[in-house]
mmCIF file of C-alpha atoms in Angstrom:
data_model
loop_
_atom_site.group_PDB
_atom_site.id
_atom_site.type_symbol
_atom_site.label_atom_id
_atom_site.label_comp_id
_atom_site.label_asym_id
_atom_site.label_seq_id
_atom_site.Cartn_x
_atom_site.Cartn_y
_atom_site.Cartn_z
ATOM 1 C CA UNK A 69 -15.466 -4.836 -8.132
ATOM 2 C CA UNK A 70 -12.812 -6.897 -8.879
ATOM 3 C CA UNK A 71 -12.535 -10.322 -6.798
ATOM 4 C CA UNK A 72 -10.155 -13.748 -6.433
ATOM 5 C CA UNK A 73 -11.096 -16.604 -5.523
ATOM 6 C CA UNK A 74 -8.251 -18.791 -3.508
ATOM 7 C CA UNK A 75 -8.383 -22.468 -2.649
ATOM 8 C CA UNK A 76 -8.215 -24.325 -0.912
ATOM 9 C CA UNK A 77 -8.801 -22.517 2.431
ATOM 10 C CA UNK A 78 -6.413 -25.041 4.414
ATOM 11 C CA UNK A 79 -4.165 -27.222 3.597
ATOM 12 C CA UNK A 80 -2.048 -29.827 6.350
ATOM 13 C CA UNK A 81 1.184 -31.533 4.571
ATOM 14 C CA UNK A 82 4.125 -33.331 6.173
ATOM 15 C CA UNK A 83 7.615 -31.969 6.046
ATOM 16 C CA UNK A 84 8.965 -32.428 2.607
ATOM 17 C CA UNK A 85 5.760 -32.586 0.626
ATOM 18 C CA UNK A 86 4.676 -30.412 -1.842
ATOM 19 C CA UNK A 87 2.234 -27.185 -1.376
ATOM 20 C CA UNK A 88 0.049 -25.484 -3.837
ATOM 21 C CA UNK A 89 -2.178 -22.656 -3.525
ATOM 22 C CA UNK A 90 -4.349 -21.480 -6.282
ATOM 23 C CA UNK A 91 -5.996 -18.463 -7.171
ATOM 24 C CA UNK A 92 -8.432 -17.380 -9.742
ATOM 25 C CA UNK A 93 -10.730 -14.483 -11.110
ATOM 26 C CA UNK A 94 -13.727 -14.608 -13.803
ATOM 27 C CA UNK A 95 -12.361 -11.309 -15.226
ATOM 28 C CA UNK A 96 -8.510 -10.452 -16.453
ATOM 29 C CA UNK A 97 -6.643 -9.173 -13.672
ATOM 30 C CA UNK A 98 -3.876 -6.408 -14.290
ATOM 31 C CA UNK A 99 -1.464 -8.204 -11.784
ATOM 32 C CA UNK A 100 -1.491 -10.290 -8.936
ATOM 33 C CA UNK A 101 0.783 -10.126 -5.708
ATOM 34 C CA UNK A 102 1.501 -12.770 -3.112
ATOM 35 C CA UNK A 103 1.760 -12.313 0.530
ATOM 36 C CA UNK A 104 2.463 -14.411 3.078
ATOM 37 C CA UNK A 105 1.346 -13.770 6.987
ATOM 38 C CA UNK A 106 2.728 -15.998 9.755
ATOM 39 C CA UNK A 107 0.759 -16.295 12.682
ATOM 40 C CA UNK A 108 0.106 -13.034 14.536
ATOM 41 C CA UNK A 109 1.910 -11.314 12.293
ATOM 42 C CA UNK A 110 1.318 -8.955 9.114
ATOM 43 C CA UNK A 111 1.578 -9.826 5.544
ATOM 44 C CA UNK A 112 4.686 -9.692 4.206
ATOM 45 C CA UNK A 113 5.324 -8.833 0.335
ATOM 46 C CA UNK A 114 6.821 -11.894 -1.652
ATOM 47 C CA UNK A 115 6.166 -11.214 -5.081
ATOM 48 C CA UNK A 116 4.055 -9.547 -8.138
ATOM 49 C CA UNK A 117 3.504 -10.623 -11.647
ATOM 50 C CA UNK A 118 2.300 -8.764 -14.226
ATOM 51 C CA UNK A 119 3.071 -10.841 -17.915
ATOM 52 C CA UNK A 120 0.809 -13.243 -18.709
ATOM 53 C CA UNK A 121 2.126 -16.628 -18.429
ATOM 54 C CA UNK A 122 5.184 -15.105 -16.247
ATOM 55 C CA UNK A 123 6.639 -17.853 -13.838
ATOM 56 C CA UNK A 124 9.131 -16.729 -11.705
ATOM 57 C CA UNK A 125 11.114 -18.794 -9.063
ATOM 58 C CA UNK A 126 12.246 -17.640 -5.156
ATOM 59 C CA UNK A 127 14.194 -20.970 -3.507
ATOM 60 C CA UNK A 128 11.749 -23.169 -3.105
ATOM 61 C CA UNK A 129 9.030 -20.609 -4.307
ATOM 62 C CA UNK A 130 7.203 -21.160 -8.070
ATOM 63 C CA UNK A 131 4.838 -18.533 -8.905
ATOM 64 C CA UNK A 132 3.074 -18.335 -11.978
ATOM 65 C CA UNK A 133 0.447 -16.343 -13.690
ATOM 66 C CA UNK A 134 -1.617 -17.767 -16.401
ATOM 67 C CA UNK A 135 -1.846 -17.358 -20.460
ATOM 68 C CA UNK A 136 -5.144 -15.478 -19.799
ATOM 69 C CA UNK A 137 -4.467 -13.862 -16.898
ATOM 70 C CA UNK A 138 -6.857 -15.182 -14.873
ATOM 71 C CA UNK A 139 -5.345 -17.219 -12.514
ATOM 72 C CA UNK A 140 -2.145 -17.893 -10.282
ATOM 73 C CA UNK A 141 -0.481 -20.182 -8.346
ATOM 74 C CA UNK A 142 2.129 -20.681 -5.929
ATOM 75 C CA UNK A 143 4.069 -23.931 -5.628
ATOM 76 C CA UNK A 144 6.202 -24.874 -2.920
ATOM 77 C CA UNK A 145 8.722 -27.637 -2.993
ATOM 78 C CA UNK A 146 9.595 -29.676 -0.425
ATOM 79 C CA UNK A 147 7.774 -27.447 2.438
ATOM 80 C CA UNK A 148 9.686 -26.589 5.905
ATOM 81 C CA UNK A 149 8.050 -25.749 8.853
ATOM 82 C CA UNK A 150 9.201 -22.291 8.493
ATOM 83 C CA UNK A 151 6.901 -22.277 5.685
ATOM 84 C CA UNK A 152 4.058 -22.628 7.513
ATOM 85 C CA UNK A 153 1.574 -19.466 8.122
ATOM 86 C CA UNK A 154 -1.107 -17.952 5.495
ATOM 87 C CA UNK A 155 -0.727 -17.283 1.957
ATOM 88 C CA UNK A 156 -2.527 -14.738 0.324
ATOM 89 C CA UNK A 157 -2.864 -13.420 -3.313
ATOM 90 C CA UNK A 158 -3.943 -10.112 -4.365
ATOM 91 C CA UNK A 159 -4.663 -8.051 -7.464
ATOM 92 C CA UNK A 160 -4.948 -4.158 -7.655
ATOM 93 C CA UNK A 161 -8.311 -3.204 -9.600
ATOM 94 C CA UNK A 162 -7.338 -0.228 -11.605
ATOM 95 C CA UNK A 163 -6.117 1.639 -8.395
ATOM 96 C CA UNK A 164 -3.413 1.249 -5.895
ATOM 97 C CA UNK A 165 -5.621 -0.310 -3.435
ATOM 98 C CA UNK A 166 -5.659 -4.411 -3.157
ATOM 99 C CA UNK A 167 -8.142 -6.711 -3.071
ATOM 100 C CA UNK A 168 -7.254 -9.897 -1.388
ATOM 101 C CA UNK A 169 -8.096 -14.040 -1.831
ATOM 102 C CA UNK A 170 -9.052 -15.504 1.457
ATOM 103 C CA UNK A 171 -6.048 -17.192 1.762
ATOM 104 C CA UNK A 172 -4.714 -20.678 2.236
ATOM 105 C CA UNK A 173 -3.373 -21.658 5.663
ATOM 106 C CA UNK A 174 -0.778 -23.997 5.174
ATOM 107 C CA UNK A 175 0.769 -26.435 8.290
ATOM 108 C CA UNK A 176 3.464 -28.216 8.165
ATOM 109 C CA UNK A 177 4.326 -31.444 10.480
ATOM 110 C CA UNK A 178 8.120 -31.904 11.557
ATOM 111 C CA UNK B 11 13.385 -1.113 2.319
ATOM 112 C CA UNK B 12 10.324 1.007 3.068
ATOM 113 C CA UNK B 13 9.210 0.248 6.176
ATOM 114 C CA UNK B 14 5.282 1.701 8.095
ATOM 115 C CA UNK B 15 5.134 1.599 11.341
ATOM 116 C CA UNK B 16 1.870 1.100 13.313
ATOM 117 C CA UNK B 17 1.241 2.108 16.716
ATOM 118 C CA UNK B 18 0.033 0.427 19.312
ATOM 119 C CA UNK B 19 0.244 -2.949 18.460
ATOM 120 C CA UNK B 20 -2.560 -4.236 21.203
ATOM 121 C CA UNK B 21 -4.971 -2.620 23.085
ATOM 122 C CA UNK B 22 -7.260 -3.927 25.724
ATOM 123 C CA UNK B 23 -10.261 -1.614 26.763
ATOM 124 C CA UNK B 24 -13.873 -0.877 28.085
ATOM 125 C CA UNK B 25 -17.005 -0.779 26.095
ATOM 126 C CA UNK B 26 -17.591 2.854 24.746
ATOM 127 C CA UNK B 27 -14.038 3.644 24.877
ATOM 128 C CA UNK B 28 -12.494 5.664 21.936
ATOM 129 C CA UNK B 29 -8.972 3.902 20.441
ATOM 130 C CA UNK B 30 -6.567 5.718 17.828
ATOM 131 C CA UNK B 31 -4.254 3.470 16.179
ATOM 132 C CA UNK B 32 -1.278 5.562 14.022
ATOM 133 C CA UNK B 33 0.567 4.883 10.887
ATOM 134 C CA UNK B 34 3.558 6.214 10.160
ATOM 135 C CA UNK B 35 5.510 6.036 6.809
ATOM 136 C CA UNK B 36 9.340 6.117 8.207
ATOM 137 C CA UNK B 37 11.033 6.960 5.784
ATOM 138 C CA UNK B 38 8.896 7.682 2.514
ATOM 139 C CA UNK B 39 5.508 10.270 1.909
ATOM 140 C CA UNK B 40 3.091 7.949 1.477
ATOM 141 C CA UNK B 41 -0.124 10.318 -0.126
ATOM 142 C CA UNK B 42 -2.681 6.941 0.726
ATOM 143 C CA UNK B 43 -2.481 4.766 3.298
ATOM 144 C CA UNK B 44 -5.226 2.062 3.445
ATOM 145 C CA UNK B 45 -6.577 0.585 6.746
ATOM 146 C CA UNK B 46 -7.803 -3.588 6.426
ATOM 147 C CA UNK B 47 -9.595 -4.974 8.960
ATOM 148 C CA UNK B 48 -9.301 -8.817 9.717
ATOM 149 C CA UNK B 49 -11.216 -11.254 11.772
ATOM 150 C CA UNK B 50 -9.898 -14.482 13.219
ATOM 151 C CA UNK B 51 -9.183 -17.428 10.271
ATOM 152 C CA UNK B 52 -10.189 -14.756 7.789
ATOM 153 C CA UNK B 53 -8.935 -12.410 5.213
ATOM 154 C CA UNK B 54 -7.907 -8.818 5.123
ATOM 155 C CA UNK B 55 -10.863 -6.879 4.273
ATOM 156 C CA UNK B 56 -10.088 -2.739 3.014
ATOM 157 C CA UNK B 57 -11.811 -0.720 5.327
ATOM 158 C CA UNK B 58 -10.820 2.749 3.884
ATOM 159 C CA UNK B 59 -8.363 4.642 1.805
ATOM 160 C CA UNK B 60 -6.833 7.327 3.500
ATOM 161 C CA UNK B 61 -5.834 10.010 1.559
ATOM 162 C CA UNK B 62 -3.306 13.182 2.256
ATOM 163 C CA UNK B 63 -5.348 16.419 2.238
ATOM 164 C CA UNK B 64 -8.832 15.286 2.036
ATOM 165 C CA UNK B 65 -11.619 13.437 2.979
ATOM 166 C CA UNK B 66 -10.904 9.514 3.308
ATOM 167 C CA UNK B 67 -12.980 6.984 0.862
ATOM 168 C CA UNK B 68 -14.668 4.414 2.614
ATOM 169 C CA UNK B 69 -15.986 0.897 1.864
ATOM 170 C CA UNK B 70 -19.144 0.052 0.742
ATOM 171 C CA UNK B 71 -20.856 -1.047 4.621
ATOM 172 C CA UNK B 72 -18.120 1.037 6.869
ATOM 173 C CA UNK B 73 -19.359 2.964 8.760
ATOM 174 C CA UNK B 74 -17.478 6.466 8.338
ATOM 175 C CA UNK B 75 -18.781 8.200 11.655
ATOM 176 C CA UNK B 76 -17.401 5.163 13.351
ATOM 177 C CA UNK B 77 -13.935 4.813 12.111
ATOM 178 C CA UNK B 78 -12.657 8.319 11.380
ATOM 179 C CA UNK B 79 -9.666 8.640 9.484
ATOM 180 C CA UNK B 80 -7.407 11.802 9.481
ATOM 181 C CA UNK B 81 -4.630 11.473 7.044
ATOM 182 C CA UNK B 82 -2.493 14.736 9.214
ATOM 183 C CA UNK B 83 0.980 14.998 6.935
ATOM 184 C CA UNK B 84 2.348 12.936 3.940
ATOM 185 C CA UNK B 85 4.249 10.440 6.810
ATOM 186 C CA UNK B 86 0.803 10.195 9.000
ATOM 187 C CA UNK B 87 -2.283 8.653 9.267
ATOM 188 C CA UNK B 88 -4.686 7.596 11.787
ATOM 189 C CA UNK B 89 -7.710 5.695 12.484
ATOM 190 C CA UNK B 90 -9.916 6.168 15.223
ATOM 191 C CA UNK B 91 -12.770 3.717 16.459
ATOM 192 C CA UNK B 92 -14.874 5.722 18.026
ATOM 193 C CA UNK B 93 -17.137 4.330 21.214
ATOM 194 C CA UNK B 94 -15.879 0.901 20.824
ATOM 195 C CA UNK B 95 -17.714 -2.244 21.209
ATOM 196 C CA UNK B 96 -17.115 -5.994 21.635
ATOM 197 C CA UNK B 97 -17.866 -6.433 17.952
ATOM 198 C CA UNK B 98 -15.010 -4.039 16.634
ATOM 199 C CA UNK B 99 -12.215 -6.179 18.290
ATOM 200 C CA UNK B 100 -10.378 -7.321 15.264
ATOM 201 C CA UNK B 101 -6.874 -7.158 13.904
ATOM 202 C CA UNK B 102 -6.258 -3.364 12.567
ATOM 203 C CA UNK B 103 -3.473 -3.246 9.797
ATOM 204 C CA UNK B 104 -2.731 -0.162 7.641
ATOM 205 C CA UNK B 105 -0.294 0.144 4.513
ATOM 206 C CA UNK B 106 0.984 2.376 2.286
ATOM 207 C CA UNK B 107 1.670 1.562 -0.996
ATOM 208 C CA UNK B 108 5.107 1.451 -2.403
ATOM 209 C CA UNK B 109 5.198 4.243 -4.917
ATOM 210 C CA UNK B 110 2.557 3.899 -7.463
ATOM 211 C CA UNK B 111 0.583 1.241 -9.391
ATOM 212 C CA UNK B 112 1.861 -2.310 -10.033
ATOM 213 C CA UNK B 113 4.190 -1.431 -6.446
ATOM 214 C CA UNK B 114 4.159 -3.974 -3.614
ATOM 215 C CA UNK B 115 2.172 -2.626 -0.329
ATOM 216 C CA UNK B 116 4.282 -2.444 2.937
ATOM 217 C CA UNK B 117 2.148 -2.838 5.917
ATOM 218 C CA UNK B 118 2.468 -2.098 9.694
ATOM 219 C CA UNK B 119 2.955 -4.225 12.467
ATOM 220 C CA UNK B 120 -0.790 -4.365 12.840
ATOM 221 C CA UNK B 121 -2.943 -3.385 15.977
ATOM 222 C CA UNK B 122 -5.133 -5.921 17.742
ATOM 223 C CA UNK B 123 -7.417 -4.569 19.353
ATOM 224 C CA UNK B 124 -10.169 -6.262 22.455
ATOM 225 C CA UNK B 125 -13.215 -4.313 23.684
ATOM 226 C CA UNK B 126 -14.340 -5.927 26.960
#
């Protein structure tokens, strides 16, 4: 079946630096959604693309999904500690059900 | 928005105990519901997809006599673990997809669950 690979696995930044999560698949992936779970909590829906190349912006949020449609990344800017919890991408395989990356765990020191 | 609701959201119980954890759809018919499973530090792994109306699918390694699914009405779905053991405690999560393909999932609360 289909599967995404996400890395890195945890990353520790200080307030105001820059995060980046990346995800990737060795086969073309139909679309790819990003979730974002704080601690104790369940994932919560950010965003989907679906165009190759598509880059779409939330706030602080960059998103993109590559030419080939193999990979994705989220970018954020200037990171807040309200920013802090695990971020997820996920693709749908042909059905409605996801598959999901293992997730970056992102920190953030005041 | 759509919004699933999962009930409980913790339970604490004895070895060999049976749990049922509900999913509700509050205010869409959801015909599949999926149940994850996810262990401490790791990532959501799909149990099962529950479907309205017939027999739920089940991962490749879950065991269905173990975690029966009944998917009751188009707003209801639950997942038993049946004679529970230390090794099932995990975080329970279900979600219902947000009206077909390419559609965002919404998920419950979650139910964490601790076999003594």
């Amino acid at each position: 079946g289909q599967q995404v690979m996400q890395i890195p696995q945890y990353q520790h930044v200080q307030e105001g630096e820059d995060f980046t999560t990346y995800c990737n698949s060795s086969t073309t992936l139909s679309n790819i959604q990003w979730y974002k779970q704080r601690p104790g909590g369940h994932p919560v829906f950010l965003i989907q693309l679906v165009k190759s190349g598509e880059v779409k912006k939330q706030k602080r949020l960059t998103f993109q999904f590559g030419e080939a449609k193999k990979n994705s990344s989220l970018h954020i800017t200037a990171t807040q500690t309200t920013d802090v919890g695990t971020y997820f991408c996920a693709t749908q395989g042909g059905s409605e059900k996801l598959v999901f990356g293992k997730g970056t765990k992102l920190t953030v020191n005041p | 928005g759509a919004v699933v609701s999962q009930h409980p959201s913790r339970v604490i119980c004895k070895s060999g105990t049976s749990v049922k954890i509900e999913c509700r759809s509050l205010d869409f018919q959801a015909t599949t519901m999926f149940w994850y499973r996810q262990f401490p530090k790791q990532s959501l792994m799909l149990m099962a997809t529950s479907n309205e109306g017939s027999k739920a699918t089940y991962e490749q390694g879950v065991e269905k006599d173990k975690f029966l699914i009944n998917h009751a009405s188009l707003t209801l779905s639950t997942l038993t673990v049946t004679s529970a053991h230390p090794e099932d405690s995990s975080f329970y999560i279900c979600s219902a997809p947000g009206g077909g393909y390419n559609q965002p999932q919404h998920f419950g609360d979650g139910t964490r669950l601790s076999i003594l």
